[in-house]
Coordinates of C-alpha atoms in Angstrom, one line a residue:
X1 CA -97.0 -131.5 113.7
X2 CA -93.5 -130.6 115.2
X3 CA -91.0 -133.7 115.9
X4 CA -87.2 -134.6 116.1
X5 CA -85.7 -137.8 114.9
X6 CA -83.0 -139.4 117.3
X7 CA -80.8 -142.0 115.5
X8 CA -78.4 -144.4 117.0
X9 CA -75.8 -147.1 115.3
X10 CA -74.4 -147.6 111.5
X11 CA -75.0 -145.8 108.3
X12 CA -78.4 -147.6 107.7
X13 CA -79.4 -146.4 110.8
X14 CA -79.0 -142.8 109.2
X15 CA -80.3 -143.4 106.4
X16 CA -83.4 -144.6 107.9
X17 CA -84.0 -141.4 109.8
X18 CA -83.1 -139.3 107.4
X19 CA -85.6 -140.9 105.0
X20 CA -88.5 -140.5 107.6
X21 CA -87.5 -137.0 108.5
X22 CA -87.6 -136.2 104.8
X23 CA -90.6 -137.9 105.1
X24 CA -92.6 -135.6 107.9
X25 CA -91.0 -132.8 106.5
X26 CA -92.9 -133.5 103.2
X27 CA -96.0 -134.2 105.0
X28 CA -95.5 -130.4 106.4
X29 CA -94.3 -131.8 110.1
X30 CA -91.6 -128.9 111.5
X31 CA -89.3 -130.0 112.9
X32 CA -87.6 -128.9 116.8
X33 CA -86.0 -130.0 119.5
X34 CA -87.2 -132.9 121.6
X35 CA -88.7 -130.6 123.7
X36 CA -90.9 -129.3 121.7
X37 CA -91.9 -131.8 120.0
X38 CA -95.3 -133.1 119.3
X39 CA -93.9 -136.5 117.6
X40 CA -90.3 -137.9 118.8
X41 CA -89.1 -140.7 116.9
X42 CA -85.8 -142.7 118.7
X43 CA -84.0 -145.5 115.9
X44 CA -82.6 -148.1 117.9
X45 CA -79.4 -149.8 117.7
X46 CA -78.4 -153.2 119.7
X47 CA -74.9 -154.3 118.1
X48 CA -73.7 -154.2 121.4
X49 CA -74.5 -154.0 125.6
X50 CA -73.1 -150.5 124.5
X51 CA -75.4 -149.9 122.1
X52 CA -78.3 -151.0 123.5
X53 CA -77.2 -148.6 126.9
X54 CA -77.7 -146.0 124.9
X55 CA -81.1 -146.8 123.5
X56 CA -82.8 -147.6 126.4
X57 CA -80.9 -143.7 127.5
X58 CA -82.9 -142.5 124.2
X59 CA -85.9 -143.2 125.0
X60 CA -85.6 -142.1 129.1
X61 CA -84.5 -138.9 128.1
X62 CA -87.0 -138.2 125.3
X63 CA -89.9 -139.0 127.9
X64 CA -88.5 -136.9 131.1
X65 CA -88.2 -134.0 128.4
X66 CA -91.1 -133.9 127.4
X67 CA -94.3 -135.2 128.6
X68 CA -96.7 -134.8 126.1
X69 CA -94.9 -136.4 122.5
X70 CA -95.6 -140.0 121.4
X71 CA -92.6 -141.1 121.6
X72 CA -92.0 -143.8 118.1
X73 CA -89.9 -146.7 119.3
X74 CA -88.4 -148.3 116.2
X75 CA -85.2 -150.5 114.7
X76 CA -83.3 -153.4 115.3
X77 CA -83.1 -152.7 119.4
X78 CA -87.3 -153.4 119.6
X79 CA -87.1 -156.4 116.6
X80 CA -84.9 -158.5 119.4
X81 CA -86.7 -156.8 122.7
X82 CA -90.2 -154.4 122.5
X83 CA -91.2 -155.5 125.6
X84 CA -88.7 -153.3 127.7
X85 CA -89.4 -150.4 125.4
X86 CA -93.1 -150.8 125.6
X87 CA -92.6 -150.7 129.5
X88 CA -91.8 -148.1 129.5
X89 CA -94.4 -145.9 128.9
X90 CA -97.7 -145.5 128.0
X91 CA -96.6 -142.4 125.8
X92 CA -93.9 -145.5 124.2
X93 CA -95.5 -146.4 120.3
X94 CA -93.4 -149.5 118.9
X95 CA -92.8 -149.4 115.3
X96 CA -91.6 -152.6 113.0
X97 CA -88.6 -151.3 110.8
X98 CA -90.3 -152.0 107.3
X99 CA -93.7 -150.3 109.1
X100 CA -92.8 -146.2 110.0
X101 CA -92.4 -144.8 106.7
X102 CA -95.0 -146.0 105.1
X103 CA -97.3 -144.9 108.7
X104 CA -95.6 -141.4 107.9
X105 CA -96.5 -141.4 104.2
X106 CA -100.5 -142.7 105.5
X107 CA -100.8 -140.3 107.6
X108 CA -100.9 -142.2 110.3
X109 CA -98.8 -139.9 112.9
X110 CA -100.7 -136.7 111.5
X111 CA -102.8 -136.8 115.1
X112 CA -99.8 -136.4 117.5
X113 CA -100.9 -132.4 116.9
X114 CA -104.6 -130.7 117.0
X115 CA -103.2 -128.8 114.4
X116 CA -101.9 -131.9 111.9
X117 CA -105.1 -133.2 112.7
X118 CA -106.9 -130.3 111.2
X119 CA -104.5 -130.5 107.9
X120 CA -103.7 -133.6 106.6
X121 CA -103.8 -133.0 103.5
X122 CA -100.1 -134.1 101.7
X123 CA -98.3 -130.7 100.5
X124 CA -98.0 -129.8 97.1
X125 CA -94.3 -131.9 96.2
X126 CA -93.0 -133.9 93.3
X127 CA -91.4 -137.0 93.6
X128 CA -88.1 -135.8 92.8
X129 CA -88.6 -133.0 94.8
X130 CA -89.4 -135.6 98.2
X131 CA -86.1 -137.6 96.8
X132 CA -84.4 -134.6 97.4
X133 CA -85.3 -132.9 100.8
X134 CA -81.9 -134.9 102.5
X135 CA -79.9 -132.7 100.5
X136 CA -82.1 -129.1 102.9
X137 CA -80.8 -128.4 105.8
X138 CA -80.2 -130.2 108.4
X139 CA -79.2 -133.5 106.9
X140 CA -75.9 -134.4 106.1
X141 CA -73.7 -133.2 103.3
X142 CA -72.7 -137.0 102.1
X143 CA -76.2 -138.7 101.3
X144 CA -77.3 -141.6 101.7
X145 CA -79.0 -144.4 99.7
X146 CA -80.1 -147.4 101.3
X147 CA -79.7 -150.4 98.2
X148 CA -79.7 -153.3 101.0
X149 CA -81.3 -154.9 104.2
X150 CA -80.5 -157.7 105.7
X151 CA -77.5 -161.0 106.5
X152 CA -77.6 -164.3 106.1
X153 CA -74.7 -165.2 107.7
X154 CA -74.3 -165.8 111.1
X155 CA -71.0 -165.0 112.8
X156 CA -71.3 -166.2 116.4
X157 CA -71.1 -163.1 118.3
X158 CA -73.8 -161.0 115.2
X159 CA -77.8 -160.8 117.3
X160 CA -78.2 -158.0 114.1
X161 CA -78.5 -161.0 111.4
X162 CA -81.8 -162.0 113.6
X163 CA -83.4 -158.3 114.1
X164 CA -83.2 -157.6 110.5
X165 CA -83.4 -161.0 108.8
X166 CA -82.7 -162.5 105.4
X167 CA -81.0 -160.4 103.2
X168 CA -83.1 -158.8 100.5
X169 CA -81.8 -156.0 97.5
X170 CA -83.3 -153.5 95.9
X171 CA -84.1 -153.6 92.5
X172 CA -81.5 -151.5 90.4
X173 CA -84.3 -149.7 88.4
X174 CA -85.1 -148.3 91.8
X175 CA -81.8 -147.3 93.0
X176 CA -80.4 -145.9 90.0
X177 CA -83.8 -143.2 89.5
X178 CA -82.9 -142.0 93.1
X179 CA -79.9 -141.3 93.1
X180 CA -80.5 -139.7 89.5
X181 CA -82.7 -137.3 91.4
X182 CA -80.0 -137.1 93.8
X183 CA -77.3 -135.7 91.1
X184 CA -79.4 -133.6 89.1
X185 CA -80.6 -131.7 92.9
X186 CA -76.7 -131.4 93.8
X187 CA -75.2 -134.3 94.9
X188 CA -72.5 -135.1 95.1
X189 CA -71.3 -137.5 96.7
X190 CA -74.2 -140.9 96.9
X191 CA -73.1 -143.0 99.8
X192 CA -74.2 -146.6 99.0
X193 CA -75.2 -148.1 102.5
X194 CA -76.4 -152.1 103.1
X195 CA -76.2 -154.3 106.6
X196 CA -74.7 -156.6 104.1
X197 CA -74.0 -154.6 101.7
X198 CA -71.4 -156.3 99.0
X199 CA -74.5 -159.7 99.2
X200 CA -77.1 -156.8 97.0
X201 CA -78.1 -158.3 94.2
X202 CA -81.0 -158.3 91.7
X203 CA -82.3 -161.0 90.2
X204 CA -82.0 -164.5 91.4
X205 CA -78.2 -165.6 92.4
X206 CA -77.6 -168.2 91.0
X207 CA -79.1 -165.9 87.2
X208 CA -75.7 -164.9 85.9
X209 CA -77.0 -161.9 84.0
X210 CA -78.6 -160.8 88.0
X211 CA -77.7 -157.4 89.0
X212 CA -74.4 -157.3 91.5
X213 CA -72.8 -154.4 94.0
X214 CA -70.8 -154.0 91.2
X215 CA -72.9 -154.0 87.9
X216 CA -75.5 -151.6 90.0
X217 CA -72.6 -149.5 90.5
X218 CA -71.2 -149.0 86.8
X219 CA -74.6 -147.8 85.4
X220 CA -74.8 -145.7 88.6
X221 CA -72.0 -144.2 86.9
X222 CA -73.1 -144.2 83.6
X223 CA -76.7 -142.3 84.5
X224 CA -76.1 -139.9 86.2
X225 CA -72.2 -139.1 83.9
X226 CA -73.3 -135.3 82.6
X227 CA -75.6 -134.8 85.8
X228 CA -73.2 -131.4 86.8
X229 CA -73.2 -128.2 86.0
X230 CA -70.1 -126.9 83.0
X231 CA -66.2 -126.9 84.9
X232 CA -67.6 -129.3 88.1
X233 CA -67.0 -132.4 88.9
X234 CA -69.2 -135.8 88.5
X235 CA -71.1 -136.7 91.3
X236 CA -68.8 -139.3 93.7
X237 CA -70.1 -143.2 95.2
X238 CA -68.8 -144.3 98.2
X239 CA -69.3 -147.6 99.1
X240 CA -70.4 -147.6 102.5
X241 CA -68.9 -151.1 103.9
X242 CA -68.3 -154.9 102.1
X243 CA -67.4 -157.9 103.4
X244 CA -64.5 -159.6 102.6
X245 CA -65.8 -163.1 100.6
X246 CA -67.3 -160.2 98.6
X247 CA -64.5 -158.1 96.9
X248 CA -64.2 -160.2 93.5
X249 CA -62.0 -159.3 90.8
X250 CA -65.3 -157.4 88.5
X251 CA -65.3 -154.6 91.8
X252 CA -61.3 -154.3 92.1
X253 CA -61.9 -153.6 88.2
X254 CA -64.2 -151.1 88.9
X255 CA -62.5 -149.1 90.9
X256 CA -59.8 -148.8 88.6
X257 CA -61.3 -147.6 86.2
X258 CA -63.4 -145.3 87.9
X259 CA -61.1 -142.8 88.3
X260 CA -62.1 -141.5 91.7
X261 CA -66.1 -142.1 90.7
X262 CA -66.5 -144.7 92.9
X263 CA -64.1 -143.4 96.4
X264 CA -61.0 -145.7 96.2
X265 CA -62.2 -146.4 99.9
X266 CA -63.1 -149.3 101.3
X267 CA -64.2 -150.5 104.9
X268 CA -63.4 -154.2 104.7
X269 CA -64.4 -155.9 107.8
X270 CA -61.4 -158.2 109.5
X271 CA -62.8 -158.9 112.7
X272 CA -59.9 -160.6 113.7
X273 CA -56.0 -161.5 113.0
X274 CA -56.7 -165.2 113.8
X275 CA -57.0 -167.6 112.0
X276 CA -58.5 -169.4 114.7
X277 CA -60.2 -167.3 116.5
X278 CA -62.3 -166.5 112.5
X279 CA -63.5 -169.7 112.6
X280 CA -64.8 -169.4 116.4
X281 CA -66.3 -166.7 114.2
X282 CA -67.8 -168.3 111.8
X283 CA -65.9 -165.9 109.9
X284 CA -65.5 -166.8 106.2
X285 CA -62.0 -166.2 106.0
X286 CA -59.0 -167.1 107.7
X287 CA -56.1 -164.8 108.4
X288 CA -54.0 -165.7 105.1
X289 CA -56.9 -165.0 102.6
X290 CA -57.6 -162.1 103.9
X291 CA -54.1 -160.5 103.7
X292 CA -54.1 -161.9 100.4
X293 CA -57.2 -159.4 99.7
X294 CA -55.6 -156.4 100.9
X295 CA -52.3 -157.5 98.4
X296 CA -54.4 -157.9 95.7
X297 CA -56.6 -154.0 96.6
X298 CA -53.2 -152.3 96.9
X299 CA -52.0 -153.9 92.7
X300 CA -55.3 -152.8 91.6
X301 CA -56.5 -150.0 93.3
X302 CA -52.8 -148.4 94.7
X303 CA -54.1 -145.4 95.7
X304 CA -56.2 -147.5 97.9
X305 CA -57.2 -146.8 101.4
X306 CA -58.7 -149.2 103.6
X307 CA -60.2 -148.8 107.4
X308 CA -61.8 -152.0 108.4
X309 CA -63.4 -153.2 112.0
X310 CA -61.6 -155.2 115.0
X311 CA -63.4 -157.2 117.9
X312 CA -61.1 -157.8 120.7
X313 CA -61.5 -160.5 123.5
X314 CA -63.9 -162.7 121.7
X315 CA -64.2 -165.9 123.9
X316 CA -61.5 -168.0 124.0
X317 CA -58.7 -165.4 122.5
X318 CA -55.2 -166.0 124.3
X319 CA -52.6 -163.2 124.6
X320 CA -50.5 -165.0 121.3
X321 CA -53.6 -164.5 118.8
X322 CA -54.6 -161.6 120.0
X323 CA -50.9 -160.4 118.8
X324 CA -51.8 -161.6 115.9
X325 CA -54.6 -159.3 115.0
X326 CA -51.7 -156.8 116.2
X327 CA -49.5 -158.3 113.2
X328 CA -51.4 -158.5 111.0
X329 CA -53.2 -155.2 111.2
X330 CA -49.7 -153.5 110.7
X331 CA -49.0 -155.5 107.6
X332 CA -52.2 -154.7 106.7
X333 CA -51.2 -151.0 107.0
X334 CA -55.2 -149.8 107.5
X335 CA -56.0 -146.2 107.9
X336 CA -58.9 -146.5 110.3
X337 CA -59.5 -149.1 112.6
X338 CA -62.7 -149.5 114.7
X339 CA -62.1 -150.6 117.7
X340 CA -64.9 -153.2 119.5
X341 CA -64.6 -154.6 122.9
X342 CA -66.8 -157.5 122.3
X343 CA -69.9 -157.9 123.4
X344 CA -72.2 -160.8 124.5
X345 CA -75.1 -160.8 123.4
X346 CA -77.9 -163.2 124.4
X347 CA -78.8 -164.9 121.8
X348 CA -75.1 -165.4 119.9
X349 CA -73.6 -169.2 120.4
X350 CA -70.4 -166.8 121.8
X351 CA -72.1 -165.4 124.3
X352 CA -73.4 -168.9 125.9
X353 CA -69.1 -169.2 126.0
X354 CA -67.7 -170.0 129.2
X355 CA -64.2 -168.4 128.4
X356 CA -65.0 -165.0 128.1
X357 CA -62.2 -162.6 128.3
X358 CA -62.1 -160.2 131.8
X359 CA -62.7 -157.2 131.0
X360 CA -60.0 -155.7 132.0
X361 CA -58.3 -157.2 129.7
X362 CA -60.7 -156.1 126.8
X363 CA -60.2 -153.0 127.7
X364 CA -55.6 -153.3 127.9
X365 CA -56.6 -155.3 124.5
X366 CA -58.8 -152.1 122.9
X367 CA -55.9 -149.8 124.1
X368 CA -53.4 -151.1 122.2
X369 CA -54.6 -151.7 118.9
X370 CA -56.5 -148.1 119.2
X371 CA -53.1 -147.2 120.2
X372 CA -51.3 -148.5 116.8
X373 CA -54.2 -147.9 114.6
X374 CA -54.0 -143.9 114.8
X375 CA -50.4 -144.6 114.6
X376 CA -51.4 -146.8 111.4
X377 CA -54.1 -143.7 110.4
X378 CA -50.9 -141.6 110.5
X379 CA -48.5 -143.3 108.2
X380 CA -51.2 -143.6 105.6
X381 CA -52.0 -139.9 105.8
X382 CA -48.1 -138.8 106.0
X383 CA -47.8 -141.2 102.6
X384 CA -50.7 -139.4 100.5
X385 CA -48.2 -135.7 101.6
X386 CA -48.0 -134.0 97.9
X387 CA -51.0 -135.3 96.0
X388 CA -54.1 -134.3 94.9
X389 CA -57.5 -135.3 96.1
X390 CA -61.9 -134.3 95.7
X391 CA -62.3 -133.4 98.5
X392 CA -66.3 -132.8 100.0
X393 CA -66.5 -130.1 101.5
X394 CA -68.9 -129.8 104.3
X395 CA -70.3 -127.8 107.8
X396 CA -67.7 -126.1 110.1
X397 CA -65.0 -125.7 107.3
X398 CA -64.1 -129.2 106.9
X399 CA -63.5 -131.0 103.6
X400 CA -64.1 -134.8 103.3
X401 CA -61.2 -137.2 100.5
X402 CA -62.3 -139.9 98.5
X403 CA -59.8 -141.5 101.4
X404 CA -61.8 -140.9 104.3
X405 CA -59.4 -138.0 105.6
X406 CA -61.0 -134.5 107.6
X407 CA -59.2 -131.9 106.4
X408 CA -59.9 -128.3 106.5
X409 CA -61.8 -126.7 103.5
X410 CA -60.4 -124.0 101.1
X411 CA -61.1 -120.9 101.8
X412 CA -65.3 -119.7 100.2
X413 CA -65.4 -123.4 98.9
X414 CA -69.6 -124.2 98.9
X415 CA -70.7 -126.4 101.4
X416 CA -71.5 -129.4 98.9
X417 CA -69.5 -129.3 96.5
X418 CA -66.1 -131.5 95.7
X419 CA -63.3 -130.0 95.2
X420 CA -59.4 -129.7 94.9
X421 CA -57.5 -130.0 97.8
X422 CA -53.0 -131.2 98.7
X423 CA -53.2 -133.1 101.2

């Protein structure tokens, strides 16, 4: 069977899409272009209105470029509005976010081609080999491992907690086995992902002995410490994103003592620099508390790189409140700012507000914040001049530093290895 996977959205979606591809490969399926596929998988996103438009466009493109393939549509957008996609074409098959991987492993999609229907025997492949499949051709060099899903927060602008459901965490034993297998197979950077990663908890939340994110990372460091060739750096871990409320002393201490094996780069979503706007977003902190957290991180982990998300044009946001966001971002000195003009999501409290900000105002504010983001990124990069960091060599002659800057890879460096680069 030939297949193609189309991914939209966040790093969690990317990891899930890679797991779909790996499971199909393990059954002997062959990755091809959409036009040649028997099965096209579209993993959808609905975090913003623009993401939803891209999702609908991706499904229509899959149907248009291939008049025979089954089109499996899964992910957040179908969790919110399956009917829209079901109505597009009889070839569209809606699959719940937790069901698709199980269906692949059970052979439910093998019949998408006549050849596959006659060869439903799974190829001989070990569990370790299957885990290592995302290290192969067509996958990213940095390997993602999903350890958490769902969110118990209910920010007033966000629909993701509805699409993903309540927060759940994978058992630490399962995560440790997967990461050890990846390290043994040659992975040099593993990215832990989750919808609300900082809420990771293996055990009862009130139990002081429950395994939380810092505990999990400490275990992963210990269990993978010797899984590298002599003279090579050990595998390192990167935390994809963590909410401010979840950055505690134990997490900061781990970053400080891990000596780069947990990348000293934290993506810390701010969303707004005005305490009033944060309160109306139902974010569980105010601007002074966020700024204090940044100061604490920089004190405990001096080489840390901090990136963030910011929403501009939230309903009711005034020019003065937006200026507070600009001022706070400057004081925090972020290495990268992901700017999102507020997107009205039906079914959220913010969407029902009557004080929506005009599109042209949101666009102007987004442009100003992106310009500041570029300035701050250049300043952070300049502040690292003369230092040396480990960087992961990627395709196309590039390498990704610990602080999350893309730099030219040293000549002759092998893709997938960690090498020292001067900044």
